[in-house]
Short mmCIF file of C-alpha atoms in Angstrom, two decimals:
data_model
loop_
_atom_site.label_atom_id
_atom_site.label_comp_id
_atom_site.label_asym_id
_atom_site.label_seq_id
_atom_site.Cartn_x
_atom_site.Cartn_y
_atom_site.Cartn_z
CA UNK O 931 0.00 0.00 0.00
CA UNK O 932 3.02 2.20 -0.38
CA UNK O 933 1.99 5.66 -1.59
CA UNK O 934 3.53 6.95 -4.81
CA UNK O 935 6.50 9.23 -4.30
CA UNK O 936 6.69 12.44 -6.34
CA UNK O 937 10.06 12.67 -8.06
CA UNK O 938 11.87 15.74 -9.32
CA UNK O 939 10.94 17.03 -12.75
CA UNK O 940 12.93 15.34 -15.49
CA UNK O 941 13.74 17.45 -18.52
CA UNK O 942 14.19 15.78 -21.91
CA UNK O 943 15.99 17.57 -24.73
CA UNK O 944 13.72 17.41 -27.81
CA UNK O 945 16.78 17.27 -30.05
CA UNK O 946 18.41 13.93 -30.79
CA UNK O 947 22.17 14.40 -30.95
CA UNK O 948 24.96 12.13 -32.12
CA UNK O 949 26.93 11.70 -28.90
CA UNK O 950 30.03 10.58 -30.82
CA UNK O 951 30.40 14.10 -32.22
CA UNK O 952 30.14 15.83 -28.86
CA UNK O 953 33.34 16.84 -27.12
CA UNK O 954 33.38 17.80 -23.47
CA UNK O 955 36.04 20.19 -22.20
CA UNK O 956 37.96 18.98 -19.15
CA UNK O 957 36.48 19.97 -15.81
CA UNK O 958 38.88 22.06 -13.81
CA UNK O 959 38.18 22.16 -10.09
CA UNK O 960 40.21 23.01 -7.05
CA UNK O 961 41.93 19.99 -5.50
CA UNK O 962 39.92 20.35 -2.29
CA UNK O 963 36.50 20.53 -3.94
CA UNK O 964 34.29 18.24 -1.79
CA UNK O 965 32.38 15.47 -3.62
CA UNK O 966 28.96 16.99 -2.92
CA UNK O 967 30.00 20.18 -4.74
CA UNK O 968 31.92 18.56 -7.55
CA UNK O 969 30.78 18.69 -11.17
CA UNK O 970 33.37 16.10 -12.16
CA UNK O 971 31.50 12.80 -12.74
CA UNK O 972 34.54 10.82 -11.59
CA UNK O 973 34.52 12.36 -8.12
CA UNK O 974 31.08 13.75 -7.38
CA UNK O 975 28.64 12.19 -4.93
CA UNK O 976 26.35 10.89 -7.67
CA UNK O 977 28.90 8.12 -8.19
CA UNK O 978 28.17 6.67 -4.75
CA UNK O 979 25.57 3.97 -4.27
CA UNK O 980 23.37 4.69 -2.49
CA UNK O 981 23.55 8.45 -3.06
CA UNK O 982 24.59 10.19 0.17
CA UNK O 983 22.00 12.87 0.84
CA UNK O 984 22.38 15.42 3.57
CA UNK O 985 25.69 17.12 2.85
CA UNK O 986 24.98 19.87 0.30
CA UNK O 987 24.06 22.96 2.29
CA UNK O 988 22.94 26.17 0.62
CA UNK O 989 25.16 28.98 1.86
CA UNK O 990 24.46 32.72 1.41
CA UNK O 991 27.23 32.93 -1.17
CA UNK O 992 25.84 30.06 -3.28
CA UNK O 993 23.93 30.25 -6.51
CA UNK O 994 20.93 27.93 -5.84
CA UNK O 995 20.71 27.10 -9.55
CA UNK O 996 24.23 25.64 -9.66
CA UNK O 997 23.02 22.17 -8.60
CA UNK O 998 19.78 20.22 -9.00
CA UNK O 999 19.21 19.76 -5.26
CA UNK O 1000 20.14 21.21 -1.86
CA UNK O 1001 19.66 19.63 1.57
CA UNK O 1002 17.87 21.00 4.64
CA UNK O 1003 16.61 24.19 3.03
CA UNK O 1004 13.82 25.99 4.87
CA UNK O 1005 11.09 27.67 2.79
CA UNK O 1006 11.32 31.43 2.59
CA UNK O 1007 8.59 33.73 3.84
CA UNK O 1008 7.22 34.15 0.32
CA UNK O 1009 7.19 30.38 -0.17
CA UNK O 1010 5.21 29.93 3.04
CA UNK O 1011 2.76 32.63 1.98
CA UNK O 1012 2.26 30.78 -1.32
CA UNK O 1013 1.65 27.54 0.59
CA UNK O 1014 -1.01 29.19 2.76
CA UNK O 1015 -2.76 30.65 -0.29
CA UNK O 1016 -2.77 27.20 -1.92
CA UNK O 1017 -4.30 25.68 1.21
CA UNK O 1018 -7.02 28.32 1.26
CA UNK O 1019 -7.89 27.56 -2.37
CA UNK O 1020 -7.95 23.82 -1.68
CA UNK O 1021 -10.26 24.20 1.31
CA UNK O 1022 -12.57 26.40 -0.75
CA UNK O 1023 -12.99 23.64 -3.33
CA UNK O 1024 -13.21 20.28 -1.52
CA UNK O 1025 -14.25 16.92 -2.92
CA UNK O 1026 -17.96 16.32 -3.27
CA UNK O 1027 -19.78 14.30 -0.62
CA UNK O 1028 -20.29 11.59 -3.23
CA UNK O 1029 -16.57 11.33 -3.96
CA UNK O 1030 -15.65 11.46 -0.28
CA UNK O 1031 -17.81 8.43 0.37
CA UNK O 1032 -16.67 6.67 -2.79
CA UNK O 1033 -12.95 6.97 -2.05
CA UNK O 1034 -13.19 6.20 1.67
CA UNK O 1035 -15.51 3.20 1.41
CA UNK O 1036 -13.15 0.83 -0.40
CA UNK O 1037 -9.60 2.25 -0.58
CA UNK O 1038 -8.15 -1.15 -1.52
CA UNK O 1039 -10.07 -0.96 -4.79
CA UNK O 1040 -8.11 2.12 -5.85
CA UNK O 1041 -4.76 0.63 -4.84
CA UNK O 1042 -5.55 -2.51 -6.82
CA UNK O 1043 -6.14 -0.29 -9.85
CA UNK O 1044 -2.95 1.59 -9.13
CA UNK O 1045 -0.80 -1.56 -9.10
CA UNK O 1046 -2.60 -2.92 -12.13
CA UNK O 1047 -1.61 0.20 -14.06
CA UNK O 1048 1.80 0.64 -12.41
CA UNK O 1049 3.75 -2.57 -12.03
CA UNK O 1050 7.13 -3.17 -10.40
CA UNK O 1051 8.82 -0.72 -12.80
CA UNK O 1052 6.98 2.29 -11.36
CA UNK O 1053 9.08 2.73 -8.19
CA UNK O 1054 12.84 2.73 -7.80
CA UNK O 1055 14.38 0.33 -5.29
CA UNK O 1056 14.91 2.00 -1.92
CA UNK O 1057 18.64 1.39 -1.57
CA UNK O 1058 18.94 4.21 0.95
CA UNK O 1059 17.02 2.45 3.73
CA UNK O 1060 19.98 0.92 5.54
CA UNK O 1061 21.88 4.19 5.72
CA UNK O 1062 18.82 5.94 7.17
CA UNK O 1063 17.82 3.09 9.52
CA UNK O 1064 20.93 1.29 10.84
CA UNK O 1065 18.78 -1.36 12.55
CA UNK O 1066 18.21 -2.83 9.08
CA UNK O 1067 21.94 -3.48 8.79
CA UNK O 1068 21.84 -5.21 12.16
CA UNK O 1069 19.01 -7.64 11.40
CA UNK O 1070 20.54 -8.61 8.04
CA UNK O 1071 24.03 -9.18 9.45
CA UNK O 1072 25.51 -12.67 9.40
CA UNK O 1073 25.22 -14.59 12.65
CA UNK O 1074 22.71 -12.42 14.55
CA UNK O 1075 20.17 -15.24 14.71
CA UNK O 1076 16.48 -15.31 13.94
CA UNK O 1077 15.03 -11.91 13.18
CA UNK O 1078 11.53 -11.08 11.93
CA UNK O 1079 10.95 -7.94 9.86
CA UNK O 1080 7.46 -6.79 8.90
CA UNK O 1081 7.00 -4.35 6.04
CA UNK O 1082 3.56 -2.74 6.07
CA UNK O 1083 2.46 -1.44 2.68
CA UNK O 1084 5.01 -3.45 0.72
CA UNK O 1085 3.71 -2.36 -2.67
CA UNK O 1086 5.54 -4.05 -5.54
CA UNK O 1087 8.52 -5.07 -3.41
CA UNK O 1088 10.87 -2.12 -3.88
CA UNK O 1089 11.85 -2.30 -0.21
CA UNK O 1090 11.78 -6.01 0.62
CA UNK O 1091 13.69 -7.17 -2.48
CA UNK O 1092 16.71 -4.84 -1.97
CA UNK O 1093 16.83 -5.90 1.70
CA UNK O 1094 16.67 -9.55 0.71
CA UNK O 1095 19.37 -9.09 -1.91
CA UNK O 1096 21.83 -7.71 0.65
CA UNK O 1097 20.83 -10.08 3.44
CA UNK O 1098 23.58 -12.18 5.08
CA UNK O 1099 21.42 -13.55 7.90
CA UNK O 1100 20.26 -17.07 7.12
CA UNK O 1101 17.57 -16.83 9.80
CA UNK O 1102 15.94 -13.59 8.62
CA UNK O 1103 12.23 -13.73 7.78
CA UNK O 1104 10.59 -10.77 6.01
CA UNK O 1105 6.80 -10.45 5.98
CA UNK O 1106 5.82 -8.13 3.12
CA UNK O 1107 2.18 -7.16 3.67
CA UNK O 1108 -0.16 -4.97 1.67
CA UNK O 1109 -3.93 -4.68 1.57
CA UNK O 1110 -3.81 -4.54 -2.21
CA UNK O 1111 -4.29 -7.99 -3.66
CA UNK O 1112 -2.56 -6.90 -6.87
CA UNK O 1113 0.52 -5.64 -5.02
CA UNK O 1114 0.93 -8.98 -3.22
CA UNK O 1115 0.58 -10.80 -6.54
CA UNK O 1116 3.39 -8.70 -8.04
CA UNK O 1117 5.73 -9.67 -5.19
CA UNK O 1118 4.86 -13.36 -5.35
CA UNK O 1119 5.30 -13.46 -9.12
CA UNK O 1120 8.75 -11.88 -9.02
CA UNK O 1121 11.81 -14.01 -9.84
CA UNK O 1122 13.39 -12.63 -6.65
CA UNK O 1123 10.64 -14.04 -4.42
CA UNK O 1124 12.35 -16.42 -1.97
CA UNK O 1125 9.82 -18.25 0.20
CA UNK O 1126 12.53 -19.30 2.66
CA UNK O 1127 13.09 -15.68 3.68
CA UNK O 1128 10.17 -13.69 2.24
CA UNK O 1129 6.44 -14.13 2.71
CA UNK O 1130 4.00 -11.81 0.96
CA UNK O 1131 0.54 -11.60 2.52
CA UNK O 1132 -2.63 -9.55 2.09
CA UNK O 1133 -3.21 -7.55 5.26
CA UNK O 1134 -4.84 -4.26 6.20
CA UNK O 1135 -2.90 -2.66 9.06
CA UNK O 1136 -6.09 -0.91 10.20
CA UNK O 1137 -8.11 -4.12 10.47
CA UNK O 1138 -8.86 -6.00 13.68
CA UNK O 1139 -6.77 -8.99 12.61
CA UNK O 1140 -3.02 -9.59 12.69
CA UNK O 1141 -1.12 -10.65 9.54
CA UNK O 1142 -1.30 -14.32 8.52
CA UNK O 1143 1.53 -16.28 10.13
CA UNK O 1144 2.39 -13.71 12.81
CA UNK O 1145 1.43 -13.62 16.49
CA UNK O 1146 1.85 -10.98 19.17
CA UNK O 1147 5.31 -10.05 20.37
CA UNK O 1148 7.32 -11.79 17.64
CA UNK O 1149 8.41 -8.99 15.28
CA UNK O 1150 11.78 -7.24 15.68
CA UNK O 1151 11.38 -4.39 13.17
CA UNK O 1152 8.36 -2.85 11.43
CA UNK O 1153 8.86 -0.78 8.28
CA UNK O 1154 6.33 1.97 7.54
CA UNK O 1155 7.59 3.75 4.43
CA UNK O 1156 5.02 6.08 2.81
CA UNK O 1157 2.07 4.00 4.00
CA UNK O 1158 0.71 5.66 7.14
CA UNK O 1159 -0.28 8.66 5.00
CA UNK O 1160 -2.67 6.42 3.02
CA UNK O 1161 -4.82 5.79 6.11
CA UNK O 1162 -7.79 7.87 7.14
CA UNK O 1163 -7.09 9.62 10.48
CA UNK O 1164 -9.80 7.49 12.12
CA UNK O 1165 -7.69 4.41 11.28
CA UNK O 1166 -4.49 5.57 12.96
CA UNK O 1167 -5.28 4.21 16.41
CA UNK O 1168 -6.07 0.68 15.21
CA UNK O 1169 -2.93 0.66 13.06
CA UNK O 1170 -0.71 1.76 15.95
CA UNK O 1171 -2.38 -0.79 18.22
CA UNK O 1172 -1.72 -3.63 15.76
CA UNK O 1173 1.94 -2.67 15.36
CA UNK O 1174 2.35 -2.41 19.13
CA UNK O 1175 0.88 -5.89 19.56
CA UNK O 1176 3.15 -7.42 16.92
CA UNK O 1177 6.45 -5.96 18.12
CA UNK O 1178 8.46 -7.56 20.88
CA UNK O 1179 9.41 -5.23 23.78
CA UNK O 1180 12.26 -3.10 22.49
CA UNK O 1181 11.25 -3.70 18.86
CA UNK O 1182 11.51 -0.75 16.53
CA UNK O 1183 9.36 1.03 13.95
CA UNK O 1184 11.19 2.65 11.02
CA UNK O 1185 8.96 5.43 9.71
CA UNK O 1186 9.12 7.77 6.72
CA UNK O 1187 6.24 9.69 5.17
CA UNK O 1188 5.04 13.00 3.76
CA UNK O 1189 5.51 16.20 5.78
CA UNK O 1190 3.26 19.21 5.82
CA UNK O 1191 4.08 21.69 3.08
CA UNK O 1192 5.61 19.11 0.76
CA UNK O 1193 5.54 19.87 -2.96
CA UNK O 1194 2.90 17.16 -3.43
CA UNK O 1195 0.57 18.99 -1.03
CA UNK O 1196 1.21 22.43 -2.47
CA UNK O 1197 0.39 21.18 -5.97
CA UNK O 1198 -2.92 19.54 -5.05
CA UNK O 1199 -5.63 20.77 -7.39
CA UNK O 1200 -9.19 21.83 -6.65
CA UNK O 1201 -11.58 19.03 -5.80
CA UNK O 1202 -8.90 16.97 -3.98
CA UNK O 1203 -9.20 18.28 -0.41
CA UNK O 1204 -11.16 15.90 1.87
CA UNK O 1205 -10.26 17.32 5.27
CA UNK O 1206 -7.37 19.18 6.83
CA UNK O 1207 -4.11 17.87 5.33
CA UNK O 1208 -5.93 14.85 3.85
CA UNK O 1209 -6.44 14.57 0.09
CA UNK O 1210 -7.48 12.28 -2.71
CA UNK O 1211 -5.11 11.94 -5.65
CA UNK O 1212 -6.19 11.85 -9.27
CA UNK O 1213 -5.88 8.04 -9.28
CA UNK O 1214 -8.25 7.64 -6.32
CA UNK O 1215 -5.60 6.89 -3.67
CA UNK O 1216 -5.53 8.92 -0.45
CA UNK O 1217 -2.66 10.84 1.15
CA UNK O 1218 -2.14 12.70 4.44
CA UNK O 1219 0.61 15.21 5.22
CA UNK O 1220 1.95 15.08 8.78
CA UNK O 1221 3.36 17.54 11.28
CA UNK O 1222 6.18 16.62 13.63
CA UNK O 1223 4.30 17.20 16.89
CA UNK O 1224 1.32 15.34 15.47
CA UNK O 1225 3.43 12.23 14.83
CA UNK O 1226 5.02 12.49 18.25
CA UNK O 1227 1.57 12.46 19.83
CA UNK O 1228 0.31 9.60 17.65
CA UNK O 1229 3.17 7.23 18.42
CA UNK O 1230 3.41 8.09 22.09
CA UNK O 1231 -0.33 7.42 22.40
CA UNK O 1232 -1.27 10.88 23.69
CA UNK O 1233 -3.16 11.61 20.46
CA UNK O 1234 -5.72 8.91 21.23
CA UNK O 1235 -6.16 9.99 24.83
CA UNK O 1236 -7.07 13.54 23.91
CA UNK O 1237 -7.51 13.60 20.14
CA UNK O 1238 -10.02 16.45 20.06
CA UNK O 1239 -7.37 18.81 21.46
CA UNK O 1240 -4.36 17.44 19.61
CA UNK O 1241 -6.02 17.47 16.19
CA UNK O 1242 -6.09 21.26 16.35
CA UNK O 1243 -2.36 21.43 15.63
CA UNK O 1244 -1.72 24.47 13.45
CA UNK O 1245 -0.64 24.08 9.88
CA UNK O 1246 2.47 22.49 10.68
CA UNK O 1247 5.18 21.81 13.07
CA UNK O 1248 6.78 20.68 9.85
CA UNK O 1249 6.30 24.22 8.48
CA UNK O 1250 7.54 27.28 10.29
CA UNK O 1251 5.40 30.36 10.02
CA UNK O 1252 6.67 33.16 7.85
CA UNK O 1253 7.46 35.48 10.75
CA UNK O 1254 9.68 32.92 12.46
CA UNK O 1255 11.64 32.37 9.27
CA UNK O 1256 12.18 36.10 8.86
CA UNK O 1257 13.20 36.54 12.50
CA UNK O 1258 15.62 33.63 12.31
CA UNK O 1259 17.13 35.15 9.21
CA UNK O 1260 17.58 31.75 7.61
CA UNK O 1261 15.55 32.19 4.44
CA UNK O 1262 16.75 29.33 2.29
CA UNK O 1263 20.18 29.08 3.92
CA UNK O 1264 19.47 26.57 6.67
CA UNK O 1265 22.79 24.94 7.58
CA UNK O 1266 22.24 23.59 11.09
CA UNK O 1267 21.62 19.96 10.19
CA UNK O 1268 24.31 17.33 10.05
CA UNK O 1269 22.66 14.20 8.67
CA UNK O 1270 20.52 13.38 5.67
CA UNK O 1271 17.44 13.89 7.83
CA UNK O 1272 17.19 16.52 10.53
CA UNK O 1273 16.38 14.04 13.27
CA UNK O 1274 16.38 15.23 16.85
CA UNK O 1275 16.45 13.06 19.93
CA UNK O 1276 13.20 13.29 21.82
CA UNK O 1277 13.21 15.22 25.14
CA UNK O 1278 12.74 13.12 28.25
CA UNK O 1279 9.01 12.53 28.91
CA UNK O 1280 7.34 13.51 32.14
CA UNK O 1281 6.63 10.68 34.62
CA UNK O 1282 2.95 10.76 33.62
CA UNK O 1283 3.76 10.58 29.92
CA UNK O 1284 6.24 7.77 30.50
CA UNK O 1285 3.63 5.69 32.33
CA UNK O 1286 1.06 5.99 29.54
CA UNK O 1287 3.41 5.91 26.57
CA UNK O 1288 3.12 3.22 23.89
CA UNK O 1289 6.34 3.90 22.03
CA UNK O 1290 9.50 5.71 22.95
CA UNK O 1291 10.24 8.35 20.32
CA UNK O 1292 13.85 7.37 19.72
CA UNK O 1293 14.19 10.00 16.98
CA UNK O 1294 11.86 12.11 14.88
CA UNK O 1295 12.54 14.98 12.54
CA UNK O 1296 11.98 16.76 9.26
CA UNK O 1297 13.92 15.94 6.10
CA UNK O 1298 13.86 18.83 3.66
CA UNK O 1299 15.21 19.00 0.14
CA UNK O 1300 15.15 21.89 -2.32
CA UNK O 1301 14.88 20.58 -5.88
CA UNK O 1302 15.91 22.88 -8.70
CA UNK O 1303 14.64 23.02 -12.27
CA UNK O 1304 17.56 24.94 -13.69
CA UNK O 1305 16.03 25.17 -17.16
CA UNK O 1306 12.88 26.92 -15.94
CA UNK O 1307 14.53 28.54 -12.89
CA UNK O 1308 12.04 26.88 -10.52
CA UNK O 1309 12.46 25.93 -6.86
CA UNK O 1310 10.52 22.95 -5.50
CA UNK O 1311 10.46 22.14 -1.79
CA UNK O 1312 10.17 18.55 -0.63
CA UNK O 1313 9.37 17.75 2.99
CA UNK O 1314 9.35 14.31 4.59
CA UNK O 1315 8.97 13.10 8.17
CA UNK O 1316 11.34 10.43 9.42
CA UNK O 1317 11.46 8.70 12.78
CA UNK O 1318 12.24 5.63 14.87
CA UNK O 1319 9.74 4.51 17.48
CA UNK O 1320 10.66 1.86 20.04
CA UNK O 1321 8.08 -0.29 21.81
CA UNK O 1322 8.19 0.10 25.55
CA UNK O 1323 7.84 -2.78 27.95
CA UNK O 1324 4.20 -3.90 28.37
CA UNK O 1325 3.30 -1.73 31.34
CA UNK O 1326 0.29 -0.17 29.61
CA UNK O 1327 -1.96 -3.25 29.53
CA UNK O 1328 -5.09 -1.19 28.93
CA UNK O 1329 -4.00 -0.28 25.42
CA UNK O 1330 -3.21 -3.88 24.52
CA UNK O 1331 -6.46 -5.19 25.97
CA UNK O 1332 -8.47 -2.71 23.95
CA UNK O 1333 -7.30 -4.38 20.73
#
């Protein structure tokens, strides 16, 4: 059920040239030019696999149109004003009541259509997962013993197959689950499908049932990569409850999804808005855009204890208001981050919060990227949320018993 990821605009030259007649002058760069700022294809970061995001900061002296992308760039005040005007227009032209019912009644139907039209060639393999979530290196390491990994919203297998390909642990079992029947079929029909280490099953994370073949407290790692955003907000609690039940104490959730103010949200057309930050795409699939504090409350469990209050979060902890950007003087020169995702360790919870918590927020932050269309001189802001949530010991029996 993995949601489609919006990629940067690809420009194609309408002219067909004979490459044998093209000569390229030698690239002269200073000896100490770092790889992330190099234009030399023999030394620049694009030669690494996977590509190492998170190191190209936009400094005041830089020309933003020199490269195709910059890391950790905050929107400017004018960009935020444009975002707010887009939101106002979206709210003013929501989906019809008929469409709201149609798309929410049977979401699996629209994902089945999506995977019928877009097979395994639609998404690129997520080779970056292990660098962003080191626990994935640990469970696939030789000799660590039996480990169980559950991928929720496995789609066409663009996460599970790369993990399986690099796996050195003979006792690793990956459960790749999706509520789209067509997506599960694509995984099972793949030549890379290895039943000794990979099991693809139809499962809705928001249902009352656990995945086929799994019981409570047996999963070491749960992957949620662009899938939580496909759920209706009323389904979040059941989904979190199911994941909590499946994980062993100390087990970890690896989470990545859309952040508020992402390019995909800004570009939503009229007739797509269903409710605040929740939209229907042109293909009938749903998508939600999260704020950082909102996710912190969801995974700690506080959201479900007092959801009426917490749902009133302003238009984004993932988006600073224009005045704060101006006061900070950052504009689009944010340089404070040091990793590919600006992930901050969670502050220590109060004793009351610790007693009622479901997951420890090991890390949670905003990953921003400024994409550049140099031909059209356009700036496009991407915003994703990334976090790791660790299951606490089963002290909160009420939550488990409510399942």
